[in-house]
Tab-separated table of C-alpha atoms and ligand atoms in Angstrom:
chain	number	residue	atom	x	y	z
A	16	MET	CA	-6.920	43.775	44.216
A	17	SER	CA	-8.163	40.538	43.024
A	18	ALA	CA	-11.574	39.125	44.628
A	19	LYS	CA	-11.670	36.103	47.051
A	20	ILE	CA	-12.889	33.269	45.163
A	21	ILE	CA	-15.997	31.725	46.694
A	22	ASP	CA	-15.100	27.736	46.282
A	23	GLY	CA	-18.435	26.097	46.026
A	24	LYS	CA	-16.767	22.633	45.619
A	25	ALA	CA	-15.332	23.175	49.067
A	26	VAL	CA	-18.544	24.483	50.640
A	27	SER	CA	-20.676	21.549	48.834
A	28	ASP	CA	-18.108	18.685	50.351
A	29	SER	CA	-18.509	20.215	53.800
A	30	ILE	CA	-22.354	20.120	53.693
A	31	ARG	CA	-22.083	16.561	52.301
A	32	ALA	CA	-19.810	15.435	55.019
A	33	GLU	CA	-22.388	17.008	57.637
A	34	LEU	CA	-25.118	15.087	55.842
A	35	ARG	CA	-23.348	11.716	55.904
A	36	ALA	CA	-22.786	12.025	59.610
A	37	GLU	CA	-26.569	13.179	60.081
A	38	VAL	CA	-27.882	10.166	58.002
A	39	ALA	CA	-25.615	7.908	60.229
A	40	ARG	CA	-27.058	9.379	63.079
A	41	MET	CA	-30.742	8.888	62.001
A	42	LYS	CA	-30.008	5.241	61.044
A	43	GLY	CA	-28.456	4.590	64.488
A	44	THR	CA	-31.152	6.295	66.517
A	45	LYS	CA	-34.531	5.956	64.263
A	46	GLY	CA	-33.613	3.340	62.075
A	47	LEU	CA	-34.585	5.757	59.365
A	48	VAL	CA	-32.882	5.736	55.876
A	49	PRO	CA	-34.012	8.572	53.922
A	50	GLY	CA	-34.932	7.674	50.477
A	51	LEU	CA	-35.048	9.619	46.973
A	52	ALA	CA	-36.573	8.418	43.727
A	53	VAL	CA	-35.504	10.053	40.542
A	54	ILE	CA	-37.587	9.861	37.549
A	55	ILE	CA	-35.942	10.342	33.937
A	56	VAL	CA	-37.986	10.140	31.080
A	57	GLY	CA	-36.152	9.721	27.315
A	58	ASN	CA	-32.578	10.022	26.363
A	59	ASP	CA	-31.529	13.706	26.981
A	60	PRO	CA	-27.655	13.344	27.641
A	61	ALA	CA	-27.530	16.252	29.909
A	62	SER	CA	-30.358	14.869	32.111
A	63	ARG	CA	-28.448	11.543	32.389
A	64	VAL	CA	-25.400	13.185	33.336
A	65	TYR	CA	-27.370	14.951	36.025
A	66	VAL	CA	-29.162	11.975	37.405
A	67	ASP	CA	-26.143	9.795	37.662
A	68	SER	CA	-24.278	12.606	39.737
A	69	LYS	CA	-27.558	12.745	41.811
A	70	LYS	CA	-27.283	9.049	42.521
A	71	ARG	CA	-23.634	9.033	43.291
A	72	ALA	CA	-24.242	12.043	45.864
A	73	CYS	CA	-27.026	9.680	47.553
A	74	ALA	CA	-24.757	6.853	47.856
A	75	GLU	CA	-22.040	8.871	49.303
A	76	ILE	CA	-24.007	10.124	52.049
A	77	GLY	CA	-26.252	7.235	52.522
A	78	ILE	CA	-29.538	7.918	51.100
A	79	TYR	CA	-31.291	5.086	49.563
A	80	SER	CA	-32.022	6.187	45.855
A	81	GLU	CA	-34.049	4.448	43.297
A	82	GLU	CA	-34.115	5.395	39.525
A	83	HIS	CA	-37.143	5.100	37.542
A	84	ALA	CA	-35.862	5.436	33.773
A	85	LEU	CA	-38.714	5.658	31.546
A	86	PRO	CA	-38.892	5.753	27.772
A	87	GLU	CA	-39.288	8.456	25.620
A	88	LYS	CA	-42.678	7.365	24.498
A	89	THR	CA	-43.922	6.973	28.274
A	90	THR	CA	-47.654	8.641	28.294
A	91	GLN	CA	-48.664	11.296	30.671
A	92	ALA	CA	-50.956	9.058	32.633
A	93	GLU	CA	-48.201	6.427	33.001
A	94	LEU	CA	-45.917	9.061	34.410
A	95	LEU	CA	-48.403	10.191	36.835
A	96	ASN	CA	-49.100	6.800	38.070
A	97	LEU	CA	-45.669	6.239	38.723
A	98	ILE	CA	-45.866	9.487	40.747
A	99	ARG	CA	-48.845	8.634	42.649
A	100	LYS	CA	-47.156	5.299	43.322
A	101	LEU	CA	-43.964	6.954	44.872
A	102	ASN	CA	-46.338	9.647	46.863
A	103	ASN	CA	-47.555	6.807	48.746
A	104	ASP	CA	-44.227	4.608	49.117
A	105	PRO	CA	-43.101	4.819	52.884
A	106	LYS	CA	-39.392	4.291	52.022
A	107	ILE	CA	-39.259	7.221	49.652
A	108	HIS	CA	-39.197	10.501	51.031
A	109	GLY	CA	-38.214	12.814	48.011
A	110	ILE	CA	-39.294	12.589	44.358
A	111	LEU	CA	-37.551	14.554	41.687
A	112	CYS	CA	-38.602	14.375	38.127
A	113	GLN	CA	-35.745	15.399	35.963
A	114	VAL	CA	-36.353	18.325	33.614
A	115	PRO	CA	-36.838	18.984	30.522
A	116	LEU	CA	-39.406	16.185	30.031
A	117	PRO	CA	-40.187	15.227	26.221
A	118	LYS	CA	-42.330	17.715	24.464
A	119	HIS	CA	-45.565	15.704	24.527
A	120	LEU	CA	-45.561	15.501	28.212
A	121	ASP	CA	-47.098	18.343	30.511
A	122	GLU	CA	-44.306	19.189	32.615
A	123	LYS	CA	-46.667	21.577	34.948
A	124	GLU	CA	-48.940	18.526	35.453
A	125	VAL	CA	-46.219	16.212	36.400
A	126	LEU	CA	-44.347	18.524	38.769
A	127	ASN	CA	-47.968	19.328	40.524
A	128	ALA	CA	-48.729	15.956	41.034
A	129	ILE	CA	-45.672	15.328	43.444
A	130	ASP	CA	-46.814	15.227	46.875
A	131	PRO	CA	-45.464	18.842	48.234
A	132	ARG	CA	-43.924	16.822	51.441
A	133	LYS	CA	-41.998	14.986	49.011
A	134	ASP	CA	-41.142	17.791	46.876
A	135	VAL	CA	-37.474	18.134	47.290
A	136	ASP	CA	-36.519	20.230	44.263
A	137	GLY	CA	-38.808	22.719	45.743
A	138	PHE	CA	-40.998	23.435	42.432
A	139	HIS	CA	-44.548	22.565	43.650
A	140	PRO	CA	-46.952	25.638	43.600
A	141	VAL	CA	-47.328	24.834	47.320
A	142	ASN	CA	-43.650	25.113	48.365
A	143	VAL	CA	-43.421	28.243	45.955
A	144	GLY	CA	-46.216	29.896	47.579
A	145	LYS	CA	-45.047	28.842	51.304
A	146	MET	CA	-41.354	30.332	50.269
A	147	MET	CA	-43.199	33.538	49.277
A	148	VAL	CA	-45.157	34.265	52.343
A	149	GLY	CA	-42.130	33.283	54.421
A	150	GLU	CA	-43.517	29.885	55.722
A	151	LYS	CA	-40.971	26.778	55.899
A	152	ALA	CA	-40.809	25.145	52.705
A	153	PHE	CA	-38.796	23.002	50.411
A	154	LEU	CA	-36.502	25.671	48.887
A	155	PRO	CA	-35.543	25.064	45.272
A	156	CYS	CA	-31.898	23.841	45.351
A	157	THR	CA	-30.042	26.075	43.016
A	158	PRO	CA	-31.220	29.486	44.411
A	159	HIS	CA	-30.796	27.945	48.081
A	160	GLY	CA	-27.179	27.005	47.034
A	161	VAL	CA	-26.765	30.705	46.041
A	162	MET	CA	-27.926	31.612	49.349
A	163	GLU	CA	-25.596	29.642	51.222
A	164	LEU	CA	-22.521	30.750	49.253
A	165	ILE	CA	-23.435	34.178	49.805
A	166	LYS	CA	-23.800	33.544	53.749
A	167	ARG	CA	-20.344	32.046	53.845
A	168	THR	CA	-18.709	35.339	52.806
A	169	GLY	CA	-19.706	36.524	56.107
A	170	ILE	CA	-21.265	39.566	54.448
A	171	ALA	CA	-24.771	40.650	56.069
A	172	LEU	CA	-27.476	41.114	53.444
A	173	GLN	CA	-29.580	43.537	55.222
A	174	GLY	CA	-29.776	47.077	53.420
A	175	LYS	CA	-27.625	45.899	50.769
A	176	GLN	CA	-28.603	46.587	47.052
A	177	ALA	CA	-28.830	43.184	45.775
A	178	VAL	CA	-29.366	42.790	41.797
A	179	VAL	CA	-30.614	39.701	40.069
A	180	VAL	CA	-30.134	39.285	36.389
A	181	GLY	CA	-32.545	36.433	35.045
A	182	ARG	CA	-36.281	35.975	36.220
A	183	SER	CA	-36.823	32.237	35.558
A	184	ASN	CA	-39.018	30.343	38.164
A	185	ILE	CA	-36.073	28.067	38.826
A	186	VAL	CA	-33.313	30.542	39.646
A	187	GLY	CA	-34.052	34.306	39.167
A	188	LYS	CA	-37.313	34.744	40.871
A	189	PRO	CA	-36.512	32.560	43.811
A	190	VAL	CA	-33.211	33.942	44.339
A	191	ALA	CA	-34.783	37.503	44.575
A	192	ILE	CA	-37.271	36.207	47.077
A	193	MET	CA	-34.911	34.627	49.242
A	194	LEU	CA	-32.512	37.796	49.014
A	195	LEU	CA	-35.609	39.830	49.905
A	196	SER	CA	-36.547	37.936	52.996
A	197	GLU	CA	-32.738	38.611	54.287
A	198	ASN	CA	-33.632	42.253	54.129
A	199	ALA	CA	-31.611	43.235	50.853
A	200	THR	CA	-32.946	45.801	48.492
A	201	VAL	CA	-33.800	43.788	45.351
A	202	THR	CA	-33.555	44.951	41.894
A	203	ILE	CA	-34.547	42.045	39.128
A	204	CYS	CA	-33.573	42.745	35.771
A	205	HIS	CA	-34.274	40.476	32.647
A	206	SER	CA	-34.140	40.668	28.907
A	207	ARG	CA	-36.496	43.923	28.636
A	208	THR	CA	-34.457	45.767	31.379
A	209	ALA	CA	-33.650	49.221	29.934
A	210	ASP	CA	-29.992	49.810	31.257
A	211	LEU	CA	-28.560	46.667	32.429
A	212	PRO	CA	-24.915	47.600	33.059
A	213	GLY	CA	-26.257	50.725	35.151
A	214	GLU	CA	-28.309	48.307	37.190
A	215	CYS	CA	-25.519	46.063	37.784
A	216	ARG	CA	-23.116	48.754	38.778
A	217	LYS	CA	-25.574	49.415	41.716
A	218	ALA	CA	-25.263	46.007	43.002
A	219	ASP	CA	-23.347	45.185	46.383
A	220	VAL	CA	-24.540	41.606	45.558
A	221	LEU	CA	-24.991	40.390	41.826
A	222	VAL	CA	-26.589	37.109	41.006
A	223	VAL	CA	-26.593	36.349	37.382
A	224	ALA	CA	-28.593	33.549	35.629
A	225	VAL	CA	-29.012	34.181	32.291
A	226	GLY	CA	-27.688	31.414	30.235
A	227	LYS	CA	-25.377	33.606	28.003
A	228	LYS	CA	-21.725	33.243	28.067
A	229	GLU	CA	-19.765	36.244	29.677
A	230	MET	CA	-22.847	38.570	29.021
A	231	VAL	CA	-21.855	40.509	32.404
A	232	LYS	CA	-18.767	42.617	31.726
A	233	GLY	CA	-16.027	43.242	34.392
A	234	GLY	CA	-16.791	46.780	33.874
A	235	TRP	CA	-20.272	46.501	34.929
A	236	ILE	CA	-19.220	45.395	38.387
A	237	LYS	CA	-19.348	47.478	41.674
A	238	PRO	CA	-15.719	47.548	43.123
A	239	GLY	CA	-15.800	44.888	46.162
A	240	ALA	CA	-19.097	43.344	45.251
A	241	VAL	CA	-20.304	39.850	45.844
A	242	VAL	CA	-20.722	38.190	42.336
A	243	ILE	CA	-22.468	34.976	42.233
A	244	ASP	CA	-22.508	33.305	38.484
A	245	VAL	CA	-25.043	30.732	38.011
A	246	GLY	CA	-24.751	30.499	34.343
A	247	VAL	CA	-23.409	27.202	32.696
A	248	ASN	CA	-22.540	27.864	28.910
A	249	ARG	CA	-20.848	25.400	26.699
A	250	GLU	CA	-19.348	26.420	23.419
A	251	GLU	CA	-20.196	24.396	20.396
A	252	GLY	CA	-17.921	21.248	20.150
A	253	SER	CA	-15.965	22.169	23.266
A	254	LYS	CA	-16.177	20.960	26.637
A	255	LYS	CA	-15.045	24.163	28.535
A	256	LEU	CA	-17.749	25.824	30.541
A	257	TYR	CA	-18.358	29.377	30.915
A	258	GLY	CA	-20.283	31.421	33.318
A	259	ASP	CA	-22.517	34.484	32.495
A	260	VAL	CA	-19.980	36.716	33.947
A	261	GLU	CA	-16.802	37.606	32.264
A	262	TYR	CA	-14.954	36.228	34.958
A	263	GLU	CA	-11.092	37.085	34.482
A	264	ALA	CA	-12.135	40.912	34.139
A	265	ALA	CA	-14.936	40.835	37.019
A	266	LYS	CA	-12.458	39.177	39.550
A	267	GLU	CA	-10.301	42.292	39.427
A	268	VAL	CA	-12.776	44.435	40.506
A	269	ALA	CA	-15.618	42.023	42.666
A	270	GLY	CA	-14.934	41.334	46.550
A	271	TYR	CA	-15.874	38.019	46.067
A	272	ILE	CA	-16.894	35.809	42.954
A	273	THR	CA	-17.810	32.234	42.418
A	274	PRO	CA	-15.978	30.625	39.406
A	275	VAL	CA	-17.532	28.508	36.568
A	276	PRO	CA	-17.228	25.246	37.246
A	277	GLY	CA	-16.811	24.810	40.924
A	278	GLY	CA	-19.059	27.532	42.224
A	279	VAL	CA	-22.851	27.335	42.154
A	280	GLY	CA	-23.031	24.058	40.150
A	281	PRO	CA	-21.758	21.793	43.088
A	282	MET	CA	-24.020	23.441	45.724
A	283	THR	CA	-27.066	22.263	43.627
A	284	ILE	CA	-26.684	18.827	44.556
A	285	ALA	CA	-25.686	19.353	47.959
A	286	MET	CA	-28.776	21.228	48.604
A	287	LEU	CA	-31.084	18.638	47.223
A	288	MET	CA	-29.488	16.037	49.386
A	289	LYS	CA	-30.195	18.284	52.482
A	290	ASN	CA	-33.868	18.649	51.323
A	291	THR	CA	-34.173	14.725	51.057
A	292	VAL	CA	-32.622	14.510	54.606
A	293	GLU	CA	-35.155	17.093	55.632
A	294	ALA	CA	-37.987	15.390	54.061
A	295	ALA	CA	-37.373	12.106	55.832
A	296	ASN	CA	-36.758	13.800	59.410
A	297	MET	CA	-40.236	15.698	58.769
A	298	GLY	CA	-42.637	12.749	59.325
A	299	ARG	CA	-40.623	11.414	62.518
B	524	NDP	P1	-33.927	30.686	31.716
B	524	NDP	O1	-33.740	30.740	30.233
B	524	NDP	O2	-35.015	30.052	32.183
B	524	NDP	O3	-34.031	32.445	32.076
B	524	NDP	C1	-32.910	33.293	31.592
B	524	NDP	C2	-33.209	34.491	32.313
B	524	NDP	O4	-32.412	35.451	31.538
B	524	NDP	C3	-34.512	35.119	31.597
B	524	NDP	O5	-35.286	35.758	32.835
B	524	NDP	C4	-34.378	36.257	30.483
B	524	NDP	O6	-35.354	37.310	30.572
B	524	NDP	C5	-32.992	36.523	30.959
B	524	NDP	N1	-32.091	37.219	29.965
B	524	NDP	C6	-31.981	36.628	28.698
B	524	NDP	N2	-31.096	37.426	28.035
B	524	NDP	C7	-31.232	38.290	28.700
B	524	NDP	C8	-30.347	39.756	28.365
B	524	NDP	N3	-29.565	39.892	27.364
B	524	NDP	N4	-30.473	40.761	29.367
B	524	NDP	C9	-30.931	40.302	30.629
B	524	NDP	N5	-31.466	39.179	30.974
B	524	NDP	C10	-31.504	38.417	29.888
B	524	NDP	O7	-32.531	30.044	32.406
B	524	NDP	P2	-32.431	29.661	33.969
B	524	NDP	O8	-32.787	30.457	34.935
B	524	NDP	O9	-33.148	28.239	33.971
B	524	NDP	O10	-30.724	29.221	33.687
B	524	NDP	C11	-29.970	30.588	33.664
B	524	NDP	C12	-28.501	30.008	33.823
B	524	NDP	O11	-28.365	28.975	34.899
B	524	NDP	C13	-28.137	28.881	32.486
B	524	NDP	O12	-26.784	28.972	32.140
B	524	NDP	C14	-28.444	27.492	33.281
B	524	NDP	O13	-27.674	26.647	32.677
B	524	NDP	C15	-27.887	28.018	34.698
B	524	NDP	N6	-28.156	27.049	35.638
B	524	NDP	C16	-27.531	26.487	36.576
B	524	NDP	C17	-27.710	25.429	37.507
B	524	NDP	C18	-26.613	24.886	38.374
B	524	NDP	O14	-25.518	25.445	38.546
B	524	NDP	N7	-26.928	23.938	38.876
B	524	NDP	C19	-29.166	25.403	37.617
B	524	NDP	C20	-30.073	25.962	36.797
B	524	NDP	C21	-29.619	26.762	36.073
B	524	NDP	P3	-36.768	37.044	30.099
B	524	NDP	O15	-37.467	36.620	31.401
B	524	NDP	O16	-36.879	38.552	29.865
B	524	NDP	O17	-36.794	36.394	28.846
């Protein structure tokens, strides 16, 4: 039997609609308009696409957004100055610095300079630490989106075998912590894992965030598993996107599966918007 397709676009649309209503309420009752500042340095075309879609999402939901587009040659001091200004700007509740930054800039120092209370990307060590110890924190958007999609299958994570392939700070590690906090038994795999197919075959819930086109084969999927494919891979010269999972084969075995595109991708921006609205509500 073919897997149920988890429609990330539909889920993100409903989250965005809920947020639109919430923002209208905030404006009406508290005169509060959530504000997001988006910083982009240089001319990376993929970053430009991401920034534009974040701005569009803000406009649609009623969040005030301002873009700070800085030239490639911006110095570390100039960028830190801007962040300090935004940290102190009362109409800005969330600050997002689009990465990757040009090579001459120290990304870690820049992200650490953002006030943790405005760190809507959830990358600041204070928020990462709070998440680790189970305190309320801004959760990083993509892993948070992954968890939302799993929740909406209605499958309880408690006691399930969850396998995460990939251990980046942006996706793999935080997803693993979030699965653990839902009482799944979690295995984290990476490029040095001895028997990746064997580990994947044990997974009731399999989250793949590797960045290699269709690396996880259909034959590695446990029948009935929930498969969340975070990968976004493009072939040279083609616009078509591929996930990290061999989708056509996997969907014949899995119970639930996310497509690429239209699975995890749309969730990232929805969760960023959610964090921004939460940040605005926090101080009031
Ligand atoms: P990274 O490159 O930072 O991490 C990749 C991880 O995959 C590493 O932990 C690496 O292991 C592991 N890996 C690489 N090769 C193998 C292998 N052969 N077997 C097992 N593990 C392997 O990537 P990200 O986490 O940032 O992103 C992963 C994917 O998710 C990408 O396709 C990216 O485009 C996509 N993505 C999508 C988002 C969205 O939809 N909004 C947002 C963020 C990412 P090791 O640590 O040992 O090197």
